[in-house]
Amino acid sequence: MQGDAARSFRDLCEEHGIAVTHQRQVLYEVMRAMSGHPSPEEIYAGVRQRIPTISLATVYKNIHLFVESGVLREVSLHHGTVRVEMTGHEHHHVVCSKCKSISDIDESELGLIPKQDRLPGGFLVERYAVDVIGLCANCQQS
Amino acid sequence: MQGDAARSFRDLCEEHGIAVTHQRQVLYEVMRAMSGHPSPEEIYAGVRQRIPTISLATVYKNIHLFVESGVLREVSLHHGTVRVEMTGHEHHHVVCSKCKSISDIDESELGLIPKQDRLPGGFLVERYAVDVIGLCANCQQS
DNA sequence: TTGCGTGCAAACTGTTTGCAACTTA
DNA sequence: TAAGTTGCAAACAGTTTGCACGCAA
């Protein structure tokens, strides 16, 4: 397992021509293990458990690098800080407008979205990001 | 026209129990006249043409107020700063992942999205916000 | 008149940058 | 060894807050 993850990360770096450093490897593993949509601070806290001397600046620099490489995806969720998630299976987000909690929803649960590859005007579609906004079960009570 | 806008703004304030100040009225009119998804700074710049002494803090405070009242909607678009838009006809957003430009797209142009009022788990849906992410015509050339 | 709203300045938060020391390839 | 990466500290941008004064109701 460890071996597999290490290998694929090594490959990933090779693909994108970036160096394999201890920090990056741990960052990657920590983010893999984190569910949800962690903020840079949360990732920083996680990595610090294994590399106490890591700098927040390094975390930011590598988050950007990973986003550019396509390892991470930047998620835009009516939030104050940056949130990221590992790129993986297609899903969308359910956001409570009151408590701001976020959960994932599978595309199949949402009902099929009629996707177009190209929009009038020549826009080339990469993906659709759907946020379902409303009230979660808890917040409906108040 | 002027009269209508002033009247409806007055009503809006009454509905929400907030005072009608000169600043708020101008803010509202300026934002109405702005197309797209202005940032607080842009709104500030616009209002300053008519009230040069207005404070940025006032702009922020009233943006929050308007968002809470439902006059404005906070838009979440892979951007560094807050963006808002007037609430009005339903539309979604097309975002270029390279140059970060944003344009609106009407729901009808997008193809129908099968909307549910409730999601498994009891989540009560208010609305769907769809971001179509990809490359605009310009950015495809490079 | 009373309380809400404004403007100012200072504080804060999240993020970015410059640079010397150190690792990776 | 050369190029890329790290950690630190300082700089920044956007946003928020506290408070005295002023205006709407």
XYZ file of C-alpha atoms (C1' of nucleotides) in Angstrom:
334
model
C 0.000 0.000 0.000
C 2.609 2.410 1.163
C 4.742 1.182 -1.660
C 2.005 1.698 -4.217
C 1.249 5.204 -3.070
C 4.915 6.098 -3.031
C 5.365 4.696 -6.479
C 2.424 6.485 -7.993
C 3.494 9.744 -6.422
C 6.963 9.279 -7.803
C 5.441 8.704 -11.226
C 3.234 11.727 -10.879
C 6.221 13.906 -10.164
C 8.099 12.457 -13.072
C 5.174 13.134 -15.386
C 5.110 16.739 -14.368
C 8.841 17.212 -14.087
C 8.891 18.151 -10.443
C 11.315 16.913 -7.831
C 10.327 14.312 -5.257
C 11.020 15.806 -1.860
C 10.214 14.425 1.539
C 7.806 17.330 2.182
C 5.905 16.761 -1.026
C 5.543 13.094 -0.424
C 4.160 13.581 3.056
C 1.881 16.387 1.839
C 0.510 14.081 -0.795
C -0.075 11.226 1.602
C -1.704 13.453 4.191
C -4.036 14.965 1.633
C -4.936 11.553 0.290
C -5.904 10.493 3.772
C -7.987 13.597 4.420
C -11.591 13.338 3.462
C -13.672 16.336 2.576
C -12.347 19.686 1.478
C -9.433 20.688 3.660
C -8.113 24.222 3.866
C -4.383 24.950 3.674
C -4.299 25.369 7.454
C -5.845 21.962 7.995
C -3.376 20.371 5.644
C -0.562 22.226 7.397
C -1.711 20.883 10.763
C -1.804 17.350 9.385
C 1.619 17.504 7.835
C 3.159 19.049 10.926
C 2.465 15.885 12.828
C 4.996 14.185 10.637
C 7.276 17.104 9.747
C 7.039 19.537 12.658
C 9.387 22.035 11.047
C 7.521 22.367 7.759
C 6.602 25.895 6.808
C 3.139 27.088 5.905
C 4.669 28.758 2.872
C 5.836 25.376 1.632
C 2.345 24.012 2.018
C 0.936 26.854 -0.063
C 3.602 26.577 -2.719
C 2.985 22.884 -3.126
C -0.776 23.182 -3.099
C -0.440 25.513 -6.064
C 1.921 23.134 -7.746
C -0.442 20.226 -7.230
C -3.394 22.208 -8.494
C -1.486 23.136 -11.630
C -0.440 19.536 -12.147
C -3.990 18.362 -11.770
C -3.303 16.247 -8.692
C -5.569 18.489 -6.663
C -8.612 20.401 -7.641
C -9.447 23.758 -6.212
C -13.011 23.761 -5.011
C -15.099 26.877 -5.020
C -17.601 26.677 -2.237
C -18.977 29.897 -0.878
C -16.142 29.882 1.681
C -13.587 32.359 2.926
C -10.503 30.235 2.420
C -9.177 28.032 -0.315
C -10.415 24.472 -0.290
C -9.024 21.580 -2.231
C -9.843 17.983 -2.937
C -8.057 15.133 -4.613
C -9.062 14.683 -8.195
C -10.864 11.426 -8.544
C -14.344 10.210 -9.274
C -16.780 12.828 -10.495
C -18.981 14.302 -7.852
C -20.594 17.575 -6.930
C -21.252 19.530 -3.768
C -24.180 20.116 -1.481
C -23.801 23.322 0.507
C -25.981 24.440 3.394
C -26.599 28.150 3.077
C -27.023 28.503 6.808
C -24.270 26.482 8.479
C -22.039 26.365 5.379
C -21.412 22.661 5.764
C -20.398 20.862 2.612
C -20.954 17.318 1.541
C -20.286 15.477 -1.633
C -22.933 14.078 -3.894
C -22.358 11.606 -6.622
C -23.288 12.618 -10.089
C -25.629 9.667 -10.359
C -27.601 10.790 -7.319
C -28.108 14.187 -8.839
C -29.803 13.001 -11.966
C -28.067 13.218 -15.292
C -26.863 16.574 -16.443
C -27.017 17.003 -20.193
C -23.409 17.891 -20.908
C -22.190 19.673 -23.958
C -18.574 19.601 -25.107
C -18.768 23.023 -26.572
C -20.875 26.054 -25.791
C -22.112 28.612 -28.276
C -19.241 31.065 -28.625
C -16.610 28.366 -28.910
C -16.079 27.725 -25.199
C -14.483 24.312 -24.710
C -16.003 22.513 -21.719
C -13.737 20.650 -19.330
C -16.237 19.829 -16.625
C -19.385 20.895 -14.872
C -19.236 21.843 -11.214
C -22.643 21.804 -9.589
C -23.330 23.235 -6.143
C -26.702 22.365 -4.723
C -27.558 25.133 -2.307
C -30.190 24.850 0.377
C -30.804 23.858 3.957
C -29.443 20.748 5.578
C -31.694 18.608 7.748
C -30.341 20.157 10.940
C -30.792 23.745 9.888
C -34.373 23.216 8.796
C -35.428 22.734 12.395
C -34.621 26.272 13.470
C -37.493 54.947 -13.944
C -35.554 56.677 -11.271
C -38.755 56.926 -9.309
C -39.523 53.248 -9.698
C -36.110 52.139 -8.574
C -36.218 54.458 -5.607
C -39.638 53.221 -4.678
C -38.775 49.568 -4.880
C -35.632 50.130 -2.872
C -37.614 51.919 -0.242
C -40.000 48.974 -0.115
C -37.144 46.536 0.084
C -35.749 48.325 3.094
C -39.100 48.412 4.738
C -39.586 44.704 4.180
C -36.318 43.979 5.895
C -36.597 46.626 8.557
C -33.474 48.517 7.586
C -33.120 52.271 7.326
C -33.042 54.026 3.971
C -29.840 56.025 3.879
C -28.376 57.979 1.026
C -25.376 55.647 0.915
C -27.532 52.550 0.679
C -29.670 53.983 -2.035
C -26.679 54.925 -4.180
C -25.036 51.582 -3.488
C -28.136 49.832 -4.663
C -28.436 51.901 -7.823
C -24.776 51.514 -8.688
C -24.922 47.774 -8.253
C -28.067 47.550 -10.335
C -26.283 49.355 -13.120
C -23.197 47.143 -12.924
C -23.275 44.102 -15.088
C -21.293 41.011 -14.309
C -19.914 40.082 -10.925
C -18.355 43.105 -9.295
C -15.989 42.886 -6.354
C -16.372 45.152 -3.321
C -13.559 47.348 -4.636
C -15.305 47.810 -7.947
C -18.536 48.712 -6.261
C -16.631 51.090 -4.004
C -15.093 52.787 -7.022
C -18.487 53.174 -8.639
C -20.150 54.611 -5.571
C -17.293 57.005 -4.930
C -18.115 58.816 -8.124
C -21.332 59.900 -6.511
C -20.338 59.931 -2.837
C -16.604 60.636 -2.765
C -16.406 60.429 1.014
C -17.978 56.993 1.374
C -15.931 54.479 3.291
C -14.956 51.058 2.068
C -16.131 49.702 5.402
C -19.610 50.998 4.680
C -19.574 49.242 1.342
C -18.650 45.972 2.995
C -21.200 46.353 5.760
C -23.975 47.006 3.301
C -22.961 44.255 0.943
C -23.365 41.851 3.836
C -26.680 43.385 4.689
C -27.911 43.063 1.132
C -26.732 39.485 0.873
C -28.585 38.608 4.063
C -31.712 40.338 2.808
C -31.548 38.473 -0.463
C -31.107 41.597 -2.596
C -27.687 40.399 -3.621
C -26.335 36.955 -4.105
C -22.827 36.008 -3.232
C -21.263 34.209 -6.145
C -18.577 31.640 -5.675
C -16.292 31.643 -8.636
C -12.809 30.303 -8.212
C -11.694 33.873 -7.414
C -9.657 35.574 -4.717
C -12.195 38.176 -3.713
C -15.879 38.215 -2.984
C -18.129 38.648 -6.000
C -21.775 39.505 -5.962
C -24.627 39.795 -8.403
C -28.155 41.080 -8.205
C -30.679 38.377 -7.635
C -32.858 38.106 -10.673
C -33.409 35.701 -13.520
C -31.897 32.277 -13.111
C -28.601 31.777 -14.806
C -25.323 29.985 -14.305
C -21.650 30.715 -14.853
C -19.057 29.849 -17.427
C -15.550 30.137 -16.036
C -12.331 29.955 -18.029
C -9.808 27.952 -16.061
C -6.931 29.807 -17.678
C -7.805 33.496 -17.724
C -10.480 33.227 -15.001
C -12.966 35.263 -16.977
C -16.581 34.704 -16.109
C -19.667 34.988 -18.190
C -23.272 34.189 -17.551
C -25.208 31.488 -19.270
C -28.909 31.154 -19.247
C -30.352 28.002 -17.850
C -32.100 27.296 -21.121
C -28.829 27.366 -23.036
C -27.352 24.837 -20.688
C -29.926 22.165 -21.287
C -32.392 21.239 -18.618
C -31.099 20.177 -15.286
C -33.320 17.647 -13.578
C -33.971 19.396 -10.294
C -35.075 17.741 -7.139
C -36.682 19.609 -4.255
C -35.250 17.304 -1.712
C -32.143 15.186 -1.615
C -31.774 11.839 0.141
C -30.906 12.734 3.714
C -33.575 15.420 3.975
C -31.611 18.285 2.420
C -34.011 20.979 1.222
C -32.907 22.384 -2.119
C -33.092 26.125 -2.711
C -31.268 26.306 -6.000
C -28.633 24.776 -8.207
C -25.519 26.753 -9.032
C -23.701 25.371 -12.035
C -20.211 26.439 -13.040
C -19.136 25.272 -16.439
C -15.359 25.124 -16.334
C -13.181 25.016 -19.400
C -11.288 27.148 -21.903
C -12.684 30.252 -23.528
C -12.235 30.798 -27.242
C -9.260 33.103 -26.696
C -7.349 30.825 -24.385
C -7.697 27.845 -26.694
C -5.357 29.468 -29.174
C -2.311 29.386 -26.923
C -34.697 62.201 20.819
C -33.024 57.645 20.333
C -30.882 54.341 18.065
C -29.106 52.862 13.845
C -25.642 54.064 10.244
C -21.318 56.187 8.831
C -16.360 57.137 8.404
C -11.986 56.590 10.133
C -8.100 54.054 11.596
C -6.313 50.170 13.415
C -6.446 45.178 13.712
C -6.755 40.664 11.562
C -6.708 36.642 8.460
C -5.298 34.262 4.745
C -1.868 34.245 1.281
C 2.426 35.554 -1.205
C 7.259 36.845 -1.794
C 12.490 37.413 -1.324
C 16.279 35.309 0.055
C 19.995 32.367 2.142
C 20.730 27.586 3.198
C 20.059 23.089 1.763
C 18.464 18.869 -1.250
C 17.614 16.437 -5.343
C 18.798 14.799 -9.782
C 27.494 20.694 -9.524
C 23.511 23.060 -11.103
C 18.856 23.665 -10.553
C 15.105 23.309 -7.827
C 13.134 23.380 -2.996
C 12.787 24.704 1.802
C 12.010 27.691 5.947
C 11.904 32.030 7.719
C 10.321 36.596 8.156
C 8.449 40.329 6.253
C 5.060 42.151 3.055
C 0.460 42.164 1.174
C -4.497 42.141 -0.055
C -8.880 41.781 1.308
C -11.932 42.136 5.024
C -13.519 43.190 9.770
C -13.949 45.786 14.049
C -14.348 49.607 17.692
C -15.669 53.882 18.440
C -17.108 58.900 18.166
C -20.062 61.610 15.438
C -24.195 62.340 12.494
C -28.538 61.368 10.422
C -33.121 58.722 9.747
C -37.259 57.533 11.977
